[in-house]
Amino acid sequence: MRIERSSDWKESFMDRLEKEEAWDNWTLYKMAYEVAKSTMITDFRGLQSTKYLPNLTPFAHQLEVAETVIERMNGKAILADEVGLGKTIEAGLILKEYLIRGLVKKALILAPASLVNQWIDELNRKFHIPAMQFNKKYDLQHCDIVVMSIDMAKRSPHKEKIYEQDFDLVIIDEAHKLKNHQTKNYEFVQHLKKKFCLLLTATPIQNDVFELFYLITLLKPGHLGNYETFQAAFSASKHNVEHEEFLRELVNQVMVRNTREATGIEWPDRHVEIIPIEFTKEERHVYDLISELKHSSAAFSDAFSVITLQREMCSSKEAVYTTLIKMREKCIQQDELVVVDEILQKLTLLEMNSKAEKAFELIKQANDKVIIFTEYRATQMYLQSYLYEKGITSVLFNGKFSKSKREWMKHLFQQQAQVLIATESGSEGINLQFCHNVINFDLPWNPMKLEQRIGRVHRLGQQNDVHIYNLAVNSTIDDHIVELLYTKINVFEKVVGELDAILSSYKMTI
């Protein structure tokens, strides 16, 4: 089919001009004028988008965040509300507002793969924004609102195609995964062409204060100076800063954060306990043998290797056995093999897991649905078998599951099973307000992972008080982890703001 440019209008135009005829129908013109007038936004203050959202009634704090980002932060902000306060809704409001005002026509939303469908569903259903999931067959030039996983986006050939696009708005969910300028995620986002940018994370500081520096630098380069300037001005180290009031003032120019307490919403209480665990004599003996490995074997001279084994021993013999078998291959000398084989043998003879016994006790006490978080899949499998023998129904949840299987496990947990046993992947993107008991079987190094876990149940829609049990084995690496968690929480509260309870008072026995 051949398309040619018509010039017929010229003859009509000249004819009307010479004969002084009316340009067009006056009635139609007035109607068109009224339509155009009704869609004009004469005042930039205040949100217009709420008039076009019949399926959504935002909370006051969500509206306030949207207004703040648009009016004061020029569309470049970190949305750092506590877990469960609706950062997705806030980002949707901002996107809708910019679309209505004609300031955004092309947007990219990057999220973990497990959250892509959730984003598409909410944007379409709640905001009437025609978002679509990225497909390699699509021409991005003709896709206005695209949602895709950041892991897919940063890989070739998708990366190069995305770099060619000029986006008006880029939204990154779970932005703490960018971490620092050395990660591929960070580098990818840094090179995107974007006018506005939203970084969504309840935990802008995960392990050290420099993570927040790099997030802010991504949004507004130079806002905190360069790395050396920032380090010198605030005497910054991983777990400490000075002049924190001035730093927080600078941070608040690009970050909006609401706490549950500040929303004005009535929240159920959060009850947090650290439950001390005592090893049996046999468990303690194996733990001590593992701790001595760094002195008796060159293959385990790396402190990290021994710490890994210590942490796994505080979880389950299954977890430490799996790792020790792999590490055994590094042993060269016969005396090293003898020591490792002795530990492996004693592991097989262990008949009791003191931490699992306490978890079972807490589950029986709750007499309701419970989520157990563990760091290790070997422990996950053990716990399911252990609870089955005790007559407790459970389902597993981990990052190896497909999207459909994850949804099915969630359904089974809600409808049938009493316990959901999840690895770290279960602390992200899954909403379980129907449950209000959480057992942290293994403590992470990162306090924000605890907050993410608790946020699966302590979020909007929760009707009951939430009970959190953090299990820690006395006189082990667990004591050191708890101490470090408190240190990191202190840094977070200095720079970002108050954090809801994720630990409790705990007397260390070291």
Short mmCIF file of C-alpha atoms in Angstrom, two decimals:
data_model
loop_
_atom_site.label_atom_id
_atom_site.label_comp_id
_atom_site.label_asym_id
_atom_site.label_seq_id
_atom_site.Cartn_x
_atom_site.Cartn_y
_atom_site.Cartn_z
CA MET A 1 0.00 0.00 0.00
CA ARG A 2 1.41 3.39 -1.06
CA ILE A 3 0.88 6.43 1.13
CA GLU A 4 1.36 9.88 -0.34
CA ARG A 5 1.22 13.29 1.29
CA SER A 6 -1.85 15.23 0.15
CA SER A 7 -1.74 18.92 -0.78
CA ASP A 8 -5.50 19.29 -1.41
CA TRP A 9 -5.87 21.42 1.70
CA LYS A 10 -3.95 24.23 0.01
CA GLU A 11 -6.61 24.72 -2.66
CA SER A 12 -9.40 24.71 -0.08
CA PHE A 13 -7.44 27.12 2.12
CA MET A 14 -6.81 29.61 -0.74
CA ASP A 15 -10.45 29.35 -1.90
CA ARG A 16 -11.79 30.22 1.59
CA LEU A 17 -9.24 32.99 1.96
CA GLU A 18 -10.20 34.65 -1.38
CA LYS A 19 -13.95 34.33 -0.86
CA GLU A 20 -13.73 35.36 2.85
CA GLU A 21 -15.72 32.30 3.85
CA ALA A 22 -16.00 30.89 7.42
CA TRP A 23 -13.07 28.76 8.40
CA ASP A 24 -15.18 26.02 10.00
CA ASN A 25 -18.37 25.22 11.84
CA TRP A 26 -18.58 27.61 14.83
CA THR A 27 -20.56 25.17 16.99
CA LEU A 28 -17.99 22.42 16.52
CA TYR A 29 -15.22 24.86 17.31
CA LYS A 30 -16.84 25.91 20.61
CA MET A 31 -17.34 22.26 21.56
CA ALA A 32 -13.70 21.49 20.83
CA TYR A 33 -12.68 24.56 22.83
CA GLU A 34 -14.71 23.46 25.86
CA VAL A 35 -13.19 19.97 25.73
CA ALA A 36 -9.68 21.40 25.58
CA LYS A 37 -10.45 23.83 28.40
CA SER A 38 -11.83 21.09 30.66
CA THR A 39 -8.63 19.06 30.34
CA MET A 40 -6.32 21.97 31.08
CA ILE A 41 -4.53 22.00 34.42
CA THR A 42 -4.03 25.65 35.31
CA ASP A 43 -2.60 25.14 38.80
CA PHE A 44 0.43 22.90 39.33
CA ARG A 45 -0.17 22.60 43.07
CA GLY A 46 -2.22 19.69 44.34
CA LEU A 47 -2.94 16.33 42.72
CA GLN A 48 -5.30 15.99 39.77
CA SER A 49 -4.97 12.23 39.41
CA THR A 50 -7.31 11.34 42.29
CA LYS A 51 -10.30 12.43 40.16
CA TYR A 52 -9.47 9.68 37.66
CA LEU A 53 -9.01 6.78 40.10
CA PRO A 54 -12.43 5.27 40.94
CA ASN A 55 -10.84 1.97 42.05
CA LEU A 56 -8.43 3.51 44.53
CA THR A 57 -8.79 5.42 47.79
CA PRO A 58 -5.25 6.42 48.78
CA PHE A 59 -4.27 7.04 52.37
CA ALA A 60 -3.37 10.58 53.41
CA HIS A 61 0.35 9.79 53.74
CA GLN A 62 0.43 8.34 50.22
CA LEU A 63 -1.10 11.50 48.75
CA GLU A 64 1.30 13.64 50.72
CA VAL A 65 4.29 11.67 49.40
CA ALA A 66 3.11 12.11 45.79
CA GLU A 67 2.67 15.87 46.26
CA THR A 68 6.05 16.23 47.95
CA VAL A 69 7.92 14.36 45.21
CA ILE A 70 6.23 16.31 42.40
CA GLU A 71 6.22 19.79 43.94
CA ARG A 72 9.42 19.83 46.00
CA MET A 73 11.69 17.13 44.65
CA ASN A 74 11.10 17.56 40.92
CA GLY A 75 10.33 13.91 40.37
CA LYS A 76 13.66 12.62 41.66
CA ALA A 77 13.25 10.89 45.01
CA ILE A 78 13.79 7.89 47.23
CA LEU A 79 10.46 6.53 48.51
CA ALA A 80 11.52 4.94 51.79
CA ASP A 81 8.31 4.32 53.76
CA GLU A 82 8.46 1.43 56.19
CA VAL A 83 7.53 -1.95 54.78
CA GLY A 84 3.81 -2.34 54.10
CA LEU A 85 2.84 1.35 53.82
CA GLY A 86 2.23 1.29 50.07
CA LYS A 87 5.28 2.61 48.22
CA THR A 88 3.87 1.02 45.04
CA ILE A 89 0.70 3.10 45.43
CA GLU A 90 2.77 6.26 45.94
CA ALA A 91 4.81 5.56 42.81
CA GLY A 92 1.59 4.83 40.88
CA LEU A 93 0.11 8.16 41.98
CA ILE A 94 3.21 10.03 40.83
CA LEU A 95 3.23 8.23 37.47
CA LYS A 96 -0.50 8.89 36.95
CA GLU A 97 -0.09 12.55 37.84
CA TYR A 98 2.72 13.04 35.36
CA LEU A 99 0.77 11.19 32.65
CA ILE A 100 -2.27 13.41 33.15
CA ARG A 101 -0.15 16.55 33.05
CA GLY A 102 1.58 15.40 29.88
CA LEU A 103 5.01 15.47 31.51
CA VAL A 104 5.51 11.72 31.16
CA LYS A 105 4.68 9.69 28.09
CA LYS A 106 7.27 6.94 28.30
CA ALA A 107 8.11 5.11 31.55
CA LEU A 108 10.15 2.08 32.61
CA ILE A 109 9.49 0.15 35.83
CA LEU A 110 12.26 -2.19 36.98
CA ALA A 111 11.43 -4.70 39.71
CA PRO A 112 12.48 -8.13 40.98
CA ALA A 113 11.10 -10.86 38.69
CA SER A 114 8.70 -12.03 41.41
CA LEU A 115 7.05 -8.58 41.55
CA VAL A 116 6.62 -7.85 37.83
CA ASN A 117 3.09 -9.31 37.61
CA GLN A 118 2.07 -7.48 40.79
CA TRP A 119 3.19 -4.16 39.33
CA ILE A 120 1.33 -4.73 36.06
CA ASP A 121 -1.83 -5.77 37.89
CA GLU A 122 -1.83 -2.73 40.20
CA LEU A 123 -1.04 -0.19 37.49
CA ASN A 124 -3.78 -1.53 35.22
CA ARG A 125 -6.45 -2.26 37.80
CA LYS A 126 -5.99 0.54 40.31
CA PHE A 127 -4.56 3.33 38.15
CA HIS A 128 -5.92 2.53 34.67
CA ILE A 129 -2.37 2.80 33.35
CA PRO A 130 -1.86 0.43 30.38
CA ALA A 131 1.38 -1.09 31.63
CA MET A 132 2.76 -4.08 29.79
CA GLN A 133 5.37 -6.71 30.57
CA PHE A 134 8.47 -6.57 28.41
CA ASN A 135 8.69 -9.13 25.63
CA LYS A 136 11.76 -9.52 23.46
CA LYS A 137 9.51 -9.48 20.38
CA TYR A 138 8.28 -5.97 21.16
CA ASP A 139 9.77 -2.80 19.72
CA LEU A 140 10.43 -0.64 22.77
CA GLN A 141 10.06 2.44 20.61
CA HIS A 142 6.31 1.77 20.53
CA CYS A 143 5.87 0.68 24.17
CA ASP A 144 4.93 3.53 26.50
CA ILE A 145 4.73 1.95 29.98
CA VAL A 146 6.95 -1.11 30.33
CA VAL A 147 7.52 -3.32 33.39
CA MET A 148 10.42 -5.75 33.46
CA SER A 149 12.81 -7.46 35.84
CA ILE A 150 16.09 -5.66 36.37
CA ASP A 151 17.95 -8.96 35.92
CA MET A 152 16.57 -9.28 32.39
CA ALA A 153 16.99 -5.59 31.58
CA LYS A 154 20.70 -5.47 32.37
CA ARG A 155 21.53 -8.38 30.04
CA SER A 156 22.31 -8.15 26.34
CA PRO A 157 20.65 -7.71 23.91
CA HIS A 158 17.91 -6.06 26.02
CA LYS A 159 20.34 -3.67 27.68
CA GLU A 160 21.43 -2.08 24.42
CA LYS A 161 17.83 -1.64 23.23
CA ILE A 162 16.84 -0.01 26.52
CA TYR A 163 19.83 2.35 26.39
CA GLU A 164 18.51 3.63 23.04
CA GLN A 165 15.25 4.83 24.64
CA ASP A 166 14.58 8.24 26.18
CA PHE A 167 12.46 7.58 29.25
CA ASP A 168 10.53 10.35 30.95
CA LEU A 169 10.29 8.36 34.19
CA VAL A 170 12.20 5.35 35.54
CA ILE A 171 10.97 3.56 38.68
CA ILE A 172 13.22 1.04 40.46
CA ASP A 173 11.56 -1.19 43.04
CA GLU A 174 13.64 -2.76 45.85
CA ALA A 175 16.30 -0.16 44.99
CA HIS A 176 18.56 -1.27 47.86
CA LYS A 177 19.67 -4.05 45.51
CA LEU A 178 21.63 -1.46 43.54
CA LYS A 179 23.98 -1.32 46.57
CA ASN A 180 26.91 0.65 45.12
CA HIS A 181 28.59 1.84 41.96
CA GLN A 182 30.45 -1.46 41.51
CA THR A 183 27.34 -3.60 40.95
CA LYS A 184 25.97 -4.31 37.49
CA ASN A 185 22.51 -3.19 38.62
CA TYR A 186 23.82 0.22 39.64
CA GLU A 187 25.86 0.66 36.49
CA PHE A 188 22.87 -0.27 34.33
CA VAL A 189 20.49 2.21 36.00
CA GLN A 190 23.14 4.93 35.96
CA HIS A 191 23.34 4.79 32.15
CA LEU A 192 19.58 4.96 31.53
CA LYS A 193 18.33 8.13 29.87
CA LYS A 194 15.70 9.48 32.24
CA LYS A 195 14.07 12.79 33.16
CA PHE A 196 12.46 11.69 36.43
CA CYS A 197 13.50 8.80 38.69
CA LEU A 198 11.96 7.08 41.72
CA LEU A 199 13.89 4.64 43.92
CA LEU A 200 11.65 2.51 46.13
CA THR A 201 13.14 0.88 49.23
CA ALA A 202 12.12 0.61 52.87
CA THR A 203 15.78 -0.05 53.67
CA PRO A 204 18.03 2.56 52.00
CA ILE A 205 20.80 1.51 54.39
CA GLN A 206 21.26 -2.24 54.56
CA ASN A 207 24.78 -2.81 55.83
CA ASP A 208 26.62 0.51 55.75
CA VAL A 209 26.00 4.23 55.29
CA PHE A 210 27.74 4.37 51.91
CA GLU A 211 24.83 2.49 50.32
CA LEU A 212 22.64 5.55 50.96
CA PHE A 213 25.37 7.80 49.54
CA TYR A 214 25.36 5.87 46.26
CA LEU A 215 21.55 5.85 45.99
CA ILE A 216 21.42 9.63 46.41
CA THR A 217 24.31 10.10 43.99
CA LEU A 218 22.35 8.11 41.41
CA LEU A 219 19.41 10.52 41.77
CA LYS A 220 21.31 13.79 42.19
CA PRO A 221 25.03 13.52 41.45
CA GLY A 222 27.01 15.79 43.75
CA HIS A 223 24.22 16.30 46.30
CA LEU A 224 26.43 14.76 48.99
CA GLY A 225 29.69 15.62 47.21
CA ASN A 226 31.96 12.93 45.85
CA TYR A 227 32.94 9.85 47.87
CA GLU A 228 36.02 11.45 49.45
CA THR A 229 34.17 14.66 50.32
CA PHE A 230 31.29 12.75 51.88
CA GLN A 231 33.66 10.55 53.87
CA ALA A 232 35.62 13.54 55.17
CA ALA A 233 32.64 15.84 55.89
CA PHE A 234 30.79 13.26 57.99
CA SER A 235 33.74 11.18 59.22
CA ALA A 236 31.88 8.35 57.57
CA SER A 237 32.80 4.72 58.06
CA LYS A 238 30.69 1.66 57.40
CA HIS A 239 28.96 1.72 60.77
CA ASN A 240 29.35 5.29 61.96
CA VAL A 241 28.81 8.91 60.91
CA GLU A 242 29.20 12.28 62.58
CA HIS A 243 27.17 15.49 62.10
CA GLU A 244 24.17 13.22 61.58
CA GLU A 245 21.61 16.05 61.93
CA PHE A 246 23.09 17.95 58.99
CA LEU A 247 23.39 14.72 56.98
CA ARG A 248 19.77 13.83 57.69
CA GLU A 249 18.71 17.30 56.53
CA LEU A 250 20.50 16.74 53.20
CA VAL A 251 19.02 13.25 52.88
CA ASN A 252 15.49 14.50 53.49
CA GLN A 253 15.79 16.80 50.47
CA VAL A 254 15.68 13.72 48.22
CA MET A 255 14.03 11.10 50.41
CA VAL A 256 10.48 10.72 51.75
CA ARG A 257 9.95 8.32 54.62
CA ASN A 258 6.79 7.55 56.60
CA THR A 259 6.75 5.36 59.68
CA ARG A 260 3.70 3.37 60.73
CA GLU A 261 3.29 5.54 63.80
CA ALA A 262 3.31 8.76 61.75
CA THR A 263 0.58 7.69 59.31
CA GLY A 264 -2.26 8.19 61.77
CA ILE A 265 -3.51 4.71 60.95
CA GLU A 266 -4.32 2.43 63.87
CA TRP A 267 -1.84 -0.42 63.71
CA PRO A 268 -1.82 -3.71 65.59
CA ASP A 269 1.07 -4.01 68.03
CA ARG A 270 4.36 -5.66 67.18
CA HIS A 271 5.77 -7.93 69.91
CA VAL A 272 9.41 -8.88 69.42
CA GLU A 273 11.42 -11.35 71.48
CA ILE A 274 14.90 -12.81 71.23
CA ILE A 275 14.65 -16.41 72.35
CA PRO A 276 17.97 -17.73 73.71
CA ILE A 277 18.76 -21.34 72.78
CA GLU A 278 21.05 -23.67 74.71
CA PHE A 279 22.96 -26.28 72.73
CA THR A 280 23.02 -29.84 74.03
CA LYS A 281 26.39 -31.14 75.16
CA GLU A 282 26.77 -33.02 71.87
CA GLU A 283 25.85 -29.98 69.72
CA ARG A 284 28.28 -27.79 71.68
CA HIS A 285 31.08 -30.29 71.15
CA VAL A 286 30.58 -30.27 67.37
CA TYR A 287 30.36 -26.48 67.33
CA ASP A 288 33.68 -26.24 69.22
CA LEU A 289 35.34 -28.67 66.80
CA ILE A 290 34.18 -26.49 63.89
CA SER A 291 35.51 -23.37 65.60
CA GLU A 292 38.94 -25.04 65.97
CA LEU A 293 39.17 -25.76 62.24
CA LYS A 294 40.83 -22.43 61.53
CA HIS A 295 43.77 -23.51 63.73
CA SER A 296 44.04 -27.15 62.65
CA SER A 297 43.56 -27.00 58.89
CA ALA A 298 45.07 -24.77 56.22
CA ALA A 299 41.99 -25.39 54.07
CA PHE A 300 39.92 -23.54 56.70
CA SER A 301 42.38 -20.75 57.52
CA ASP A 302 40.01 -18.31 55.83
CA ALA A 303 37.93 -16.91 58.71
CA PHE A 304 34.89 -16.59 56.48
CA SER A 305 34.82 -20.35 55.87
CA VAL A 306 34.71 -21.12 59.57
CA ILE A 307 32.13 -18.41 60.26
CA THR A 308 29.93 -19.90 57.53
CA LEU A 309 30.17 -23.33 59.17
CA GLN A 310 29.49 -21.86 62.62
CA ARG A 311 26.35 -20.13 61.37
CA GLU A 312 25.15 -23.29 59.66
CA MET A 313 25.79 -25.32 62.81
CA CYS A 314 23.53 -22.87 64.64
CA SER A 315 20.88 -23.71 62.05
CA SER A 316 21.00 -27.46 61.41
CA LYS A 317 23.44 -30.32 61.03
CA GLU A 318 22.07 -30.77 57.49
CA ALA A 319 23.19 -27.28 56.49
CA VAL A 320 26.70 -27.61 57.90
CA TYR A 321 27.13 -31.18 56.60
CA THR A 322 26.40 -30.10 53.01
CA THR A 323 28.95 -27.27 53.15
CA LEU A 324 31.59 -29.31 54.99
CA ILE A 325 31.52 -32.02 52.32
CA LYS A 326 32.27 -29.38 49.67
CA MET A 327 35.03 -27.81 51.76
CA ARG A 328 36.58 -31.20 52.44
CA GLU A 329 37.72 -31.28 48.82
CA LYS A 330 40.15 -28.45 49.63
CA CYS A 331 41.93 -30.56 52.22
CA ILE A 332 45.29 -31.85 51.01
CA GLN A 333 47.02 -33.30 54.05
CA GLN A 334 45.87 -36.49 55.74
CA ASP A 335 45.64 -34.93 59.20
CA GLU A 336 43.22 -32.31 57.82
CA LEU A 337 40.98 -35.04 56.41
CA VAL A 338 41.00 -36.83 59.75
CA VAL A 339 39.75 -33.72 61.58
CA VAL A 340 37.03 -33.00 59.03
CA ASP A 341 35.90 -36.63 58.90
CA GLU A 342 35.61 -36.66 62.69
CA ILE A 343 33.26 -33.67 62.55
CA LEU A 344 31.22 -35.28 59.76
CA GLN A 345 30.88 -38.45 61.79
CA LYS A 346 29.79 -36.61 64.94
CA LEU A 347 27.26 -34.64 62.87
CA THR A 348 25.61 -37.88 61.73
CA LEU A 349 25.33 -39.00 65.37
CA LEU A 350 23.49 -35.86 66.52
CA GLU A 351 19.92 -36.80 67.38
CA MET A 352 18.56 -33.44 68.48
CA ASN A 353 18.28 -29.92 67.08
CA SER A 354 17.73 -27.63 70.05
CA LYS A 355 16.64 -24.72 67.89
CA ALA A 356 14.08 -26.86 66.04
CA GLU A 357 12.71 -28.09 69.38
CA LYS A 358 12.16 -24.47 70.48
CA ALA A 359 10.54 -23.60 67.14
CA PHE A 360 8.12 -26.51 67.54
CA GLU A 361 7.31 -25.31 71.05
CA LEU A 362 6.52 -21.81 69.74
CA ILE A 363 4.35 -23.21 66.92
CA LYS A 364 2.33 -25.28 69.40
CA GLN A 365 2.02 -22.23 71.65
CA ALA A 366 0.79 -20.03 68.79
CA ASN A 367 -1.78 -22.61 67.69
CA ASP A 368 -2.15 -20.61 64.49
CA LYS A 369 -0.36 -19.95 61.23
CA VAL A 370 3.39 -19.32 61.51
CA ILE A 371 6.12 -18.27 59.07
CA ILE A 372 9.61 -19.64 59.70
CA PHE A 373 12.54 -17.90 58.00
CA THR A 374 15.80 -19.75 57.50
CA GLU A 375 18.97 -18.84 55.61
CA TYR A 376 19.56 -22.35 54.25
CA ARG A 377 17.62 -24.65 51.95
CA ALA A 378 19.07 -27.71 53.70
CA THR A 379 17.57 -26.45 56.96
CA GLN A 380 14.32 -25.72 55.14
CA MET A 381 14.05 -29.35 54.01
CA TYR A 382 14.99 -30.60 57.47
CA LEU A 383 12.37 -28.45 59.19
CA GLN A 384 9.60 -29.68 56.90
CA SER A 385 10.51 -33.28 57.67
CA TYR A 386 10.88 -32.56 61.39
CA LEU A 387 7.51 -30.79 61.63
CA TYR A 388 5.81 -33.55 59.63
CA GLU A 389 6.96 -36.07 62.24
CA LYS A 390 5.45 -33.80 64.90
CA GLY A 391 2.10 -33.68 63.07
CA ILE A 392 2.51 -30.10 61.80
CA THR A 393 1.58 -29.37 58.17
CA SER A 394 3.94 -27.08 56.28
CA VAL A 395 4.84 -25.79 52.81
CA LEU A 396 8.13 -24.50 51.44
CA PHE A 397 8.86 -21.18 49.78
CA ASN A 398 12.17 -20.28 48.13
CA GLY A 399 13.72 -18.47 45.20
CA LYS A 400 14.03 -21.62 43.09
CA PHE A 401 10.26 -21.82 42.69
CA SER A 402 8.57 -20.46 39.58
CA LYS A 403 6.05 -17.62 39.90
CA SER A 404 3.11 -20.01 39.61
CA LYS A 405 4.55 -22.37 42.22
CA ARG A 406 5.17 -19.48 44.62
CA GLU A 407 1.53 -18.43 44.25
CA TRP A 408 0.41 -22.02 44.79
CA MET A 409 2.51 -22.34 47.96
CA LYS A 410 1.01 -19.11 49.27
CA HIS A 411 -2.48 -20.45 48.53
CA LEU A 412 -1.75 -23.76 50.29
CA PHE A 413 -0.39 -21.89 53.31
CA GLN A 414 -3.49 -19.72 53.54
CA GLN A 415 -5.98 -22.53 53.01
CA GLN A 416 -4.40 -25.68 54.46
CA ALA A 417 -0.91 -25.67 56.00
CA GLN A 418 -0.12 -24.26 59.42
CA VAL A 419 3.50 -23.31 58.69
CA LEU A 420 5.30 -21.65 55.77
CA ILE A 421 9.05 -22.36 55.78
CA ALA A 422 10.74 -19.67 53.70
CA THR A 423 14.28 -18.79 52.70
CA GLU A 424 15.26 -15.14 52.23
CA SER A 425 13.36 -14.89 48.94
CA GLY A 426 10.16 -15.26 50.94
CA SER A 427 10.77 -11.92 52.64
CA GLU A 428 10.27 -9.95 49.44
CA GLY A 429 7.13 -9.25 47.49
CA ILE A 430 4.77 -11.64 49.25
CA ASN A 431 1.92 -10.28 51.40
CA LEU A 432 0.70 -12.55 54.18
CA GLN A 433 -1.54 -10.42 56.39
CA PHE A 434 -3.59 -13.50 57.29
CA CYS A 435 -0.61 -14.69 59.36
CA HIS A 436 0.66 -12.93 62.49
CA ASN A 437 3.46 -15.14 63.85
CA VAL A 438 7.04 -15.04 62.56
CA ILE A 439 9.96 -17.20 63.72
CA ASN A 440 13.39 -16.04 62.55
CA PHE A 441 15.09 -19.42 62.80
CA ASP A 442 18.36 -17.94 61.51
CA LEU A 443 19.40 -14.33 62.07
CA PRO A 444 20.85 -12.48 59.04
CA TRP A 445 23.84 -10.11 59.21
CA ASN A 446 21.62 -7.39 57.82
CA PRO A 447 18.92 -5.91 60.13
CA MET A 448 16.94 -4.68 57.14
CA LYS A 449 16.36 -8.29 56.10
CA LEU A 450 14.63 -8.77 59.43
CA GLU A 451 12.46 -5.74 58.72
CA GLN A 452 11.61 -7.15 55.26
CA ARG A 453 10.62 -10.48 56.82
CA ILE A 454 8.43 -8.90 59.48
CA GLY A 455 6.90 -6.60 56.87
CA ARG A 456 5.34 -9.61 55.14
CA VAL A 457 2.79 -9.76 57.95
CA HIS A 458 2.96 -6.40 59.74
CA ARG A 459 1.52 -4.29 56.92
CA LEU A 460 -1.70 -2.59 55.83
CA GLY A 461 -4.54 -5.05 56.22
CA GLN A 462 -3.17 -6.85 59.29
CA GLN A 463 -5.94 -7.17 61.89
CA ASN A 464 -4.06 -8.89 64.75
CA ASP A 465 -1.05 -8.18 66.91
CA VAL A 466 2.10 -9.57 65.34
CA HIS A 467 4.50 -11.82 67.30
CA ILE A 468 8.13 -12.06 66.23
CA TYR A 469 10.51 -14.64 67.69
CA ASN A 470 14.24 -14.30 66.94
CA LEU A 471 16.12 -17.48 67.83
CA ALA A 472 19.79 -17.15 68.89
CA VAL A 473 22.09 -19.84 70.29
CA ASN A 474 24.00 -18.73 73.39
CA SER A 475 27.80 -18.46 73.30
CA THR A 476 28.02 -18.85 69.53
CA ILE A 477 28.37 -16.73 66.40
CA ASP A 478 24.72 -15.76 66.97
CA ASP A 479 25.83 -13.48 69.83
CA HIS A 480 28.18 -11.62 67.50
CA ILE A 481 25.43 -11.30 64.86
CA VAL A 482 23.02 -9.79 67.40
CA GLU A 483 25.67 -7.26 68.51
CA LEU A 484 26.36 -6.27 64.89
CA LEU A 485 22.64 -5.96 64.16
CA TYR A 486 22.29 -3.42 66.96
CA THR A 487 25.26 -1.45 65.59
CA LYS A 488 23.75 -1.30 62.11
CA ILE A 489 20.31 -0.36 63.45
CA ASN A 490 21.94 2.55 65.29
CA VAL A 491 23.52 3.84 62.05
CA PHE A 492 20.18 3.53 60.21
CA GLU A 493 18.33 5.51 62.87
CA LYS A 494 21.01 8.21 62.94
CA VAL A 495 20.78 8.93 59.23
CA VAL A 496 17.38 7.71 58.00
CA GLY A 497 15.10 7.81 61.01
CA GLU A 498 13.46 5.71 63.67
CA LEU A 499 12.97 2.02 62.93
CA ASP A 500 10.16 -0.12 64.28
CA ALA A 501 11.19 -2.90 66.68
CA ILE A 502 12.94 -5.79 64.95
CA LEU A 503 15.01 -7.05 67.88
CA SER A 504 14.64 -6.83 71.64
CA SER A 505 16.89 -6.59 74.64
CA TYR A 506 19.29 -9.50 74.78
CA LYS A 507 22.05 -10.31 77.22
CA MET A 508 24.98 -11.79 75.32
CA THR A 509 26.87 -14.56 77.05
CA ILE A 510 30.25 -14.07 75.33
#
